[in-house]
Coordinates of C-alpha atoms and ligand atoms in Angstrom, one line a residue:
X1 CA 107.1 80.1 95.9
X2 CA 106.5 79.7 99.6
X3 CA 106.0 82.0 102.6
X4 CA 108.7 81.6 105.1
X5 CA 108.9 82.6 108.7
X6 CA 111.5 85.2 107.6
X7 CA 109.6 88.4 106.7
X8 CA 112.5 89.7 104.7
X9 CA 112.3 86.8 102.3
X10 CA 108.6 87.2 101.7
X11 CA 106.8 89.2 99.0
X12 CA 103.1 89.8 99.5
X13 CA 100.5 91.1 97.0
X14 CA 98.1 93.4 98.9
X15 CA 94.9 94.0 96.9
X16 CA 93.1 97.2 98.1
X17 CA 96.4 98.2 99.8
X18 CA 95.5 101.9 99.6
X19 CA 92.2 101.5 101.5
X20 CA 91.7 101.9 105.3
X21 CA 92.7 98.5 106.6
X22 CA 95.0 97.7 103.6
X23 CA 97.2 100.8 104.1
X24 CA 97.7 100.1 107.8
X25 CA 98.5 96.5 107.1
X26 CA 101.0 97.6 104.4
X27 CA 102.8 99.8 107.0
X28 CA 103.1 96.9 109.4
X29 CA 104.4 94.5 106.7
X30 CA 107.0 97.0 105.4
X31 CA 108.2 97.7 109.0
X32 CA 108.7 93.9 109.4
X33 CA 110.9 93.9 106.2
X34 CA 108.3 92.2 103.9
X35 CA 108.3 93.2 100.3
X36 CA 104.8 94.6 99.4
X37 CA 103.1 94.9 96.0
X38 CA 99.9 96.9 96.1
X39 CA 97.2 96.5 93.4
X40 CA 94.4 99.1 93.9
X41 CA 92.2 100.8 91.4
X42 CA 91.8 103.8 93.6
X43 CA 88.0 103.7 93.1
X44 CA 87.5 104.2 96.8
X45 CA 90.9 105.3 98.0
X46 CA 93.6 108.0 97.4
X47 CA 97.0 107.6 95.9
X48 CA 98.2 110.1 98.4
X49 CA 98.2 107.4 101.0
X50 CA 101.3 106.1 99.4
X51 CA 103.3 109.2 100.4
X52 CA 102.0 108.8 104.0
X53 CA 103.1 105.2 104.0
X54 CA 106.6 106.2 102.9
X55 CA 106.7 108.9 105.6
X56 CA 105.8 106.5 108.3
X57 CA 108.1 103.6 107.3
X58 CA 111.1 105.7 106.0
X59 CA 113.0 105.5 102.8
X60 CA 114.7 102.1 103.2
X61 CA 111.4 100.2 103.9
X62 CA 109.6 102.2 101.3
X63 CA 111.9 100.9 98.7
X64 CA 110.3 97.5 99.2
X65 CA 106.9 98.8 98.1
X66 CA 105.5 98.8 94.6
X67 CA 102.2 100.2 93.5
X68 CA 100.1 99.3 90.5
X69 CA 96.9 101.1 89.8
X70 CA 94.7 98.3 88.4
X71 CA 91.4 96.6 89.0
X72 CA 91.8 93.2 90.5
X73 CA 89.3 92.0 88.0
X74 CA 91.7 92.9 85.2
X75 CA 93.3 89.5 84.5
X76 CA 96.0 90.9 82.1
X77 CA 97.1 93.4 84.7
X78 CA 97.2 90.7 87.4
X79 CA 99.3 88.4 85.2
X80 CA 101.7 91.3 84.5
X81 CA 102.1 91.8 88.3
X82 CA 102.7 88.1 88.9
X83 CA 105.2 88.0 86.1
X84 CA 107.1 91.0 87.5
X85 CA 107.2 89.8 91.1
X86 CA 107.6 86.4 92.8
X87 CA 104.5 86.7 95.0
X88 CA 104.6 84.3 98.0
X89 CA 101.1 85.2 99.4
X90 CA 98.2 87.5 98.8
X91 CA 96.2 89.6 101.2
X92 CA 92.9 90.3 99.5
X93 CA 91.2 93.5 100.8
X94 CA 89.9 94.9 97.5
X95 CA 86.1 95.1 97.4
X96 CA 83.1 97.4 97.6
X97 CA 82.0 97.8 101.2
X98 CA 79.0 100.0 101.6
X99 CA 76.1 98.0 103.0
X100 CA 73.3 100.4 101.9
X101 CA 74.8 100.8 98.4
X102 CA 75.0 97.1 98.0
X103 CA 71.2 96.8 98.4
X104 CA 70.8 99.4 95.6
X105 CA 73.5 97.9 93.4
X106 CA 73.6 94.2 93.9
X107 CA 74.9 93.3 90.5
X108 CA 77.8 95.7 90.9
X109 CA 78.6 94.2 94.3
X110 CA 78.4 90.6 93.3
X111 CA 80.3 91.2 90.1
X112 CA 83.0 93.3 91.7
X113 CA 83.6 91.5 95.0
X114 CA 83.1 87.9 93.8
X115 CA 84.3 88.5 90.3
X116 CA 87.6 90.0 91.4
X117 CA 88.2 87.2 93.9
X118 CA 87.7 84.5 91.1
X119 CA 90.0 86.4 88.8
X120 CA 92.6 86.7 91.5
X121 CA 92.6 83.1 92.6
X122 CA 92.7 81.9 89.0
X123 CA 95.7 84.2 88.4
X124 CA 97.3 83.0 91.6
X125 CA 96.8 79.3 90.5
X126 CA 98.3 80.0 87.1
X127 CA 101.4 81.5 88.8
X128 CA 101.8 78.8 91.4
X129 CA 100.8 81.0 94.4
X130 CA 98.3 79.3 96.6
X131 CA 98.4 81.3 99.9
X132 CA 95.7 83.8 100.5
X133 CA 94.4 85.8 103.5
X134 CA 90.9 87.1 102.9
X135 CA 89.2 90.1 104.6
X136 CA 86.0 88.6 105.8
X137 CA 83.6 90.1 108.3
X138 CA 81.7 89.3 111.5
X139 CA 78.7 90.1 109.3
X140 CA 78.8 86.4 108.3
X141 CA 77.5 85.5 111.8
X142 CA 74.3 87.5 111.2
X143 CA 72.1 87.9 114.2
X144 CA 73.9 85.7 116.8
X145 CA 72.2 83.2 119.0
X146 CA 74.9 83.4 121.6
X147 CA 77.7 85.8 122.5
X148 CA 80.6 86.0 122.4
X149 CA 81.0 84.7 118.8
X150 CA 83.6 82.0 118.3
X151 CA 84.8 80.7 114.9
X152 CA 82.5 77.7 115.5
X153 CA 79.4 79.9 115.8
X154 CA 77.1 79.2 112.8
X155 CA 77.2 81.4 109.7
X156 CA 73.7 83.0 109.3
X157 CA 72.0 84.3 106.2
X158 CA 73.3 87.8 105.3
X159 CA 71.0 90.7 105.3
X160 CA 72.4 92.5 102.3
X161 CA 74.5 91.8 99.1
X162 CA 77.7 93.1 100.7
X163 CA 77.3 90.6 103.5
X164 CA 76.6 87.8 101.0
X165 CA 79.7 88.6 99.1
X166 CA 81.8 88.0 102.2
X167 CA 79.8 84.9 103.0
X168 CA 80.2 83.4 99.5
X169 CA 83.9 84.3 99.1
X170 CA 84.5 82.3 102.3
X171 CA 82.8 79.4 100.7
X172 CA 84.6 79.8 97.4
X173 CA 88.0 79.8 99.1
X174 CA 87.0 76.8 101.2
X175 CA 86.0 74.9 98.1
X176 CA 89.5 75.7 96.6
X177 CA 91.1 73.9 99.5
X178 CA 88.8 70.9 99.1
X179 CA 89.7 70.6 95.4
X180 CA 93.4 71.3 95.8
X181 CA 94.9 70.6 99.2
X182 CA 98.0 72.7 98.4
X183 CA 96.0 75.9 99.0
X184 CA 96.6 77.8 102.1
X185 CA 93.7 80.0 103.0
X186 CA 93.1 82.2 106.1
X187 CA 89.7 83.9 106.5
X188 CA 90.0 86.8 109.0
X189 CA 86.6 87.8 110.3
X190 CA 86.9 91.4 111.4
X191 CA 84.6 93.0 113.9
X192 CA 84.3 96.8 113.7
X193 CA 87.6 98.4 112.6
X194 CA 88.1 102.0 113.8
X195 CA 91.0 104.2 114.9
X196 CA 93.9 105.5 112.8
X197 CA 97.6 105.3 112.6
X198 CA 99.0 106.8 115.9
X199 CA 101.1 109.3 113.8
X200 CA 97.9 110.9 112.5
X201 CA 99.2 110.4 108.9
X202 CA 96.7 107.7 107.9
X203 CA 93.1 107.0 108.7
X204 CA 89.7 106.3 107.4
X205 CA 88.6 108.6 104.6
X206 CA 85.1 107.6 103.4
X207 CA 83.8 109.3 100.3
X208 CA 80.4 111.0 100.8
X209 CA 78.3 110.6 103.9
X210 CA 79.9 107.9 106.2
X211 CA 77.8 104.8 106.7
X212 CA 79.7 103.6 109.7
X213 CA 79.5 105.0 113.1
X214 CA 83.0 106.1 113.8
X215 CA 83.8 108.1 110.7
X216 CA 80.4 109.8 111.2
X217 CA 81.2 110.7 114.8
X218 CA 84.6 112.0 113.8
X219 CA 83.1 114.3 111.1
X220 CA 80.7 115.6 113.7
X221 CA 83.6 116.3 116.0
X222 CA 85.4 118.2 113.3
X223 CA 82.3 120.2 112.4
X224 CA 81.6 118.7 109.0
X225 CA 78.2 117.3 110.3
X226 CA 75.8 118.6 112.9
X227 CA 75.0 115.7 115.1
X228 CA 75.4 111.9 115.5
X229 CA 72.3 110.0 114.5
X230 CA 71.9 107.1 116.9
X231 CA 70.0 104.3 115.2
X232 CA 67.7 103.0 117.9
X233 CA 67.8 103.2 121.7
X234 CA 65.3 100.4 122.4
X235 CA 67.6 97.5 121.9
X236 CA 68.0 94.9 124.7
X237 CA 71.4 96.3 125.8
X238 CA 72.4 98.2 128.9
X239 CA 71.7 101.6 127.5
X240 CA 69.4 100.5 124.7
X241 CA 71.8 101.3 121.8
X242 CA 73.6 98.8 119.6
X243 CA 76.7 97.0 120.9
X244 CA 79.7 96.2 118.8
X245 CA 83.3 95.0 119.2
X246 CA 85.4 97.9 118.0
X247 CA 89.0 97.1 117.1
X248 CA 91.9 99.5 116.4
X249 CA 93.0 99.3 112.8
X250 CA 96.6 98.9 113.9
X251 CA 95.6 95.8 116.0
X252 CA 93.9 94.5 112.9
X253 CA 96.9 95.2 110.8
X254 CA 99.1 93.3 113.3
X255 CA 96.6 90.5 113.1
X256 CA 97.3 90.1 109.3
X257 CA 101.0 90.1 109.9
X258 CA 100.6 87.4 112.6
X259 CA 98.4 85.3 110.2
X260 CA 101.0 85.6 107.5
X261 CA 103.7 84.3 109.7
X262 CA 101.5 81.6 111.0
X263 CA 100.6 80.4 107.5
X264 CA 104.2 79.6 106.6
X265 CA 104.5 76.0 105.6
X266 CA 100.9 75.2 106.2
X267 CA 98.0 74.2 104.0
X268 CA 94.2 74.1 104.5
X269 CA 91.6 76.7 105.4
X270 CA 91.4 78.3 108.8
X271 CA 89.1 81.0 110.2
X272 CA 90.0 83.6 112.9
X273 CA 88.0 86.3 114.6
X274 CA 89.8 89.6 114.9
X275 CA 88.2 91.7 117.6
X276 CA 88.9 92.7 121.2
X277 CA 86.2 90.7 122.9
X278 CA 84.7 93.9 124.4
X279 CA 81.3 95.2 123.5
X280 CA 80.7 98.9 123.4
X281 CA 77.4 100.7 122.8
X282 CA 76.8 103.6 120.4
X283 CA 76.3 106.0 123.3
X284 CA 79.6 104.8 124.9
X285 CA 81.3 105.6 121.7
X286 CA 79.8 109.1 121.5
X287 CA 81.0 109.6 125.1
X288 CA 84.5 108.3 124.5
X289 CA 84.9 110.4 121.4
X290 CA 83.6 113.5 123.2
X291 CA 86.4 112.9 125.8
X292 CA 89.0 112.5 123.0
X293 CA 88.0 115.7 121.2
X294 CA 87.3 117.7 124.4
X295 CA 83.7 118.6 123.8
X296 CA 80.3 117.0 124.2
X297 CA 79.2 115.8 120.8
X298 CA 75.6 116.4 120.0
X299 CA 73.5 113.3 119.1
X300 CA 69.9 112.6 118.2
X301 CA 68.0 109.4 118.6
X302 CA 66.6 107.9 115.4
X303 CA 64.7 104.8 114.6
X304 CA 66.6 101.5 114.2
X305 CA 68.5 101.0 111.0
X306 CA 67.2 98.0 108.9
X307 CA 69.4 95.0 109.1
X308 CA 71.3 96.0 112.3
X309 CA 71.8 93.4 115.0
X310 CA 71.4 94.2 118.7
X311 CA 74.9 93.2 119.8
X312 CA 77.9 91.3 118.6
X313 CA 81.4 90.8 120.1
X314 CA 84.1 88.2 119.5
X315 CA 85.7 85.5 121.4
X316 CA 89.3 85.9 120.3
X317 CA 90.8 82.9 122.1
X318 CA 91.7 81.1 118.8
X319 CA 93.7 84.0 117.4
X320 CA 95.5 84.4 120.8
X321 CA 96.4 80.7 121.1
X322 CA 97.3 80.0 117.5
X323 CA 98.4 83.3 116.0
X324 CA 99.9 84.6 119.3
X325 CA 98.0 87.8 118.5
X326 CA 95.9 89.9 120.8
X327 CA 94.4 93.4 120.5
X328 CA 96.3 96.0 122.6
X329 CA 94.4 99.2 122.1
X330 CA 91.2 100.2 124.1
X331 CA 88.3 102.4 123.1
X332 CA 90.0 105.6 124.5
X333 CA 93.1 104.9 122.3
X334 CA 90.9 104.2 119.2
X335 CA 89.0 107.5 119.7
X336 CA 92.2 109.4 120.4
X337 CA 93.9 108.2 117.2
X338 CA 90.8 108.7 115.1
X339 CA 90.4 112.3 116.4
X340 CA 94.1 112.9 115.8
X341 CA 93.7 111.8 112.2
X342 CA 90.4 113.6 111.6
X343 CA 91.5 116.9 113.3
X344 CA 94.8 117.1 111.4
X345 CA 93.2 116.0 108.1
X346 CA 89.6 117.3 108.3
X347 CA 88.9 116.5 104.7
X348 CA 90.9 113.3 104.6
X349 CA 93.7 112.7 102.1
X350 CA 92.4 115.2 99.6
X351 CA 92.3 118.0 102.2
Ligands
UD1_401 C1 78.6 97.4 109.3 C2 78.0 96.4 108.4 C3 78.9 95.2 108.3 C4 80.2 95.6 107.8 C5 80.8 96.8 108.7 C6 82.0 97.3 108.1 C7 75.5 96.7 108.6 C8 74.3 96.0 109.0 N1 76.7 96.0 108.9 O1 78.7 96.9 110.6 O2 78.4 94.3 107.5 O3 81.1 94.6 107.9 O4 79.8 97.8 108.8 O5 82.7 98.2 109.0 O6 75.5 97.7 108.1 N2 75.2 103.6 114.1 C9 74.5 104.7 114.5 N3 74.6 105.8 113.8 C10 75.4 105.9 112.6 C11 76.0 104.7 112.2 C12 75.9 103.6 113.0 O7 73.9 104.7 115.6 O8 75.4 106.9 112.0 C13 75.1 102.4 115.0 C14 74.6 101.1 114.3 O9 73.2 101.0 114.5 C15 75.4 100.0 115.1 C16 76.7 100.7 115.4 O10 76.5 102.1 115.3 O11 74.7 99.7 116.3 C17 77.8 100.3 114.4 O12 77.4 100.6 113.1 P1 78.4 100.6 111.9 O13 79.6 101.4 112.2 O14 77.7 100.9 110.7 O15 78.9 99.1 111.8 P2 78.0 97.7 111.7 O16 76.6 98.0 111.4 O17 78.2 96.9 113.0

């Protein structure tokens, strides 16, 4: 079982493929002719996304998609998937991702995120599949000493259990490669994924009150919430609000497809930042989203949120040079697509 540079000969297991980043990546892979097997327990996603994927890619490509509702920590279920399909590579998205909740429920976060990764790689090993792309995060850089962040920037202690799970899973996968040089591991460190599929058929659909800025802003725009709460305007940034490197989810999805092609025939462990290289402040986001939705969105300044860093943005030279990948969408595009999704699906997939 090997990944080849021919997408139509490749079968990829996508854990968490019904989630925000997973679903967009599945669309890109299917459109390239890759066979996709999703394993998702739907604990934080909707099965309805599968119809949307079919609508976007069309009937022929959709035939190459199989969905299993299962927990990645369920070894028997995973074995059945590996027995039924010749999996060439795995893209591992499945995991809990709410930072605040992780502080309240550390055992659940460590057990789910790290436990499911261990179960997954053990099942992979048992079935001779040793290629994996892991959804890591810029959170592993912590509070940076220098910007922009390159892959050589040091990992810093995480500020919450969610961050530690990303940090530790990177180490676990790195240890696998040391122990068995046949493994082929790519760690993709995402900056802040936002936006939605340009069709308006897929987007981010958080359950409950959104923790992240963009879904919150989008819900203010659609009238589900009163005002954006801006967490701190006394940071050492041009307008005092936090600066992040927001990246369109379709660019991120393309980054996974590029990494998959790049991995073909390789072994080892490689890290790539996926961002745009541009920093944008909270107030700039509010302004850009206001322009996208056609009205000035109300906001209130609140105290800083614990654990937030002042600014981070990526140096994406490595991904450009090695993967041949570069982000194409700008902030206006991201807000336009996010608004298109939110305004046509005000209550997400269940609406
Ligand atoms: C957060 C996580 C990060 C995770 C990422 C997933 C923290 C400390 N970090 O990144 O580990 O990988 O989500 O997408 O939580 N903001 C507001 N009002 C809001 C929400 C956010 O002003 O209602 C501000 C924040 O202070 C920050 C910026 O918006 O300056 C972005 O916040 P957010 O979208 O939550 O992402 P991060 O905190 O960067």
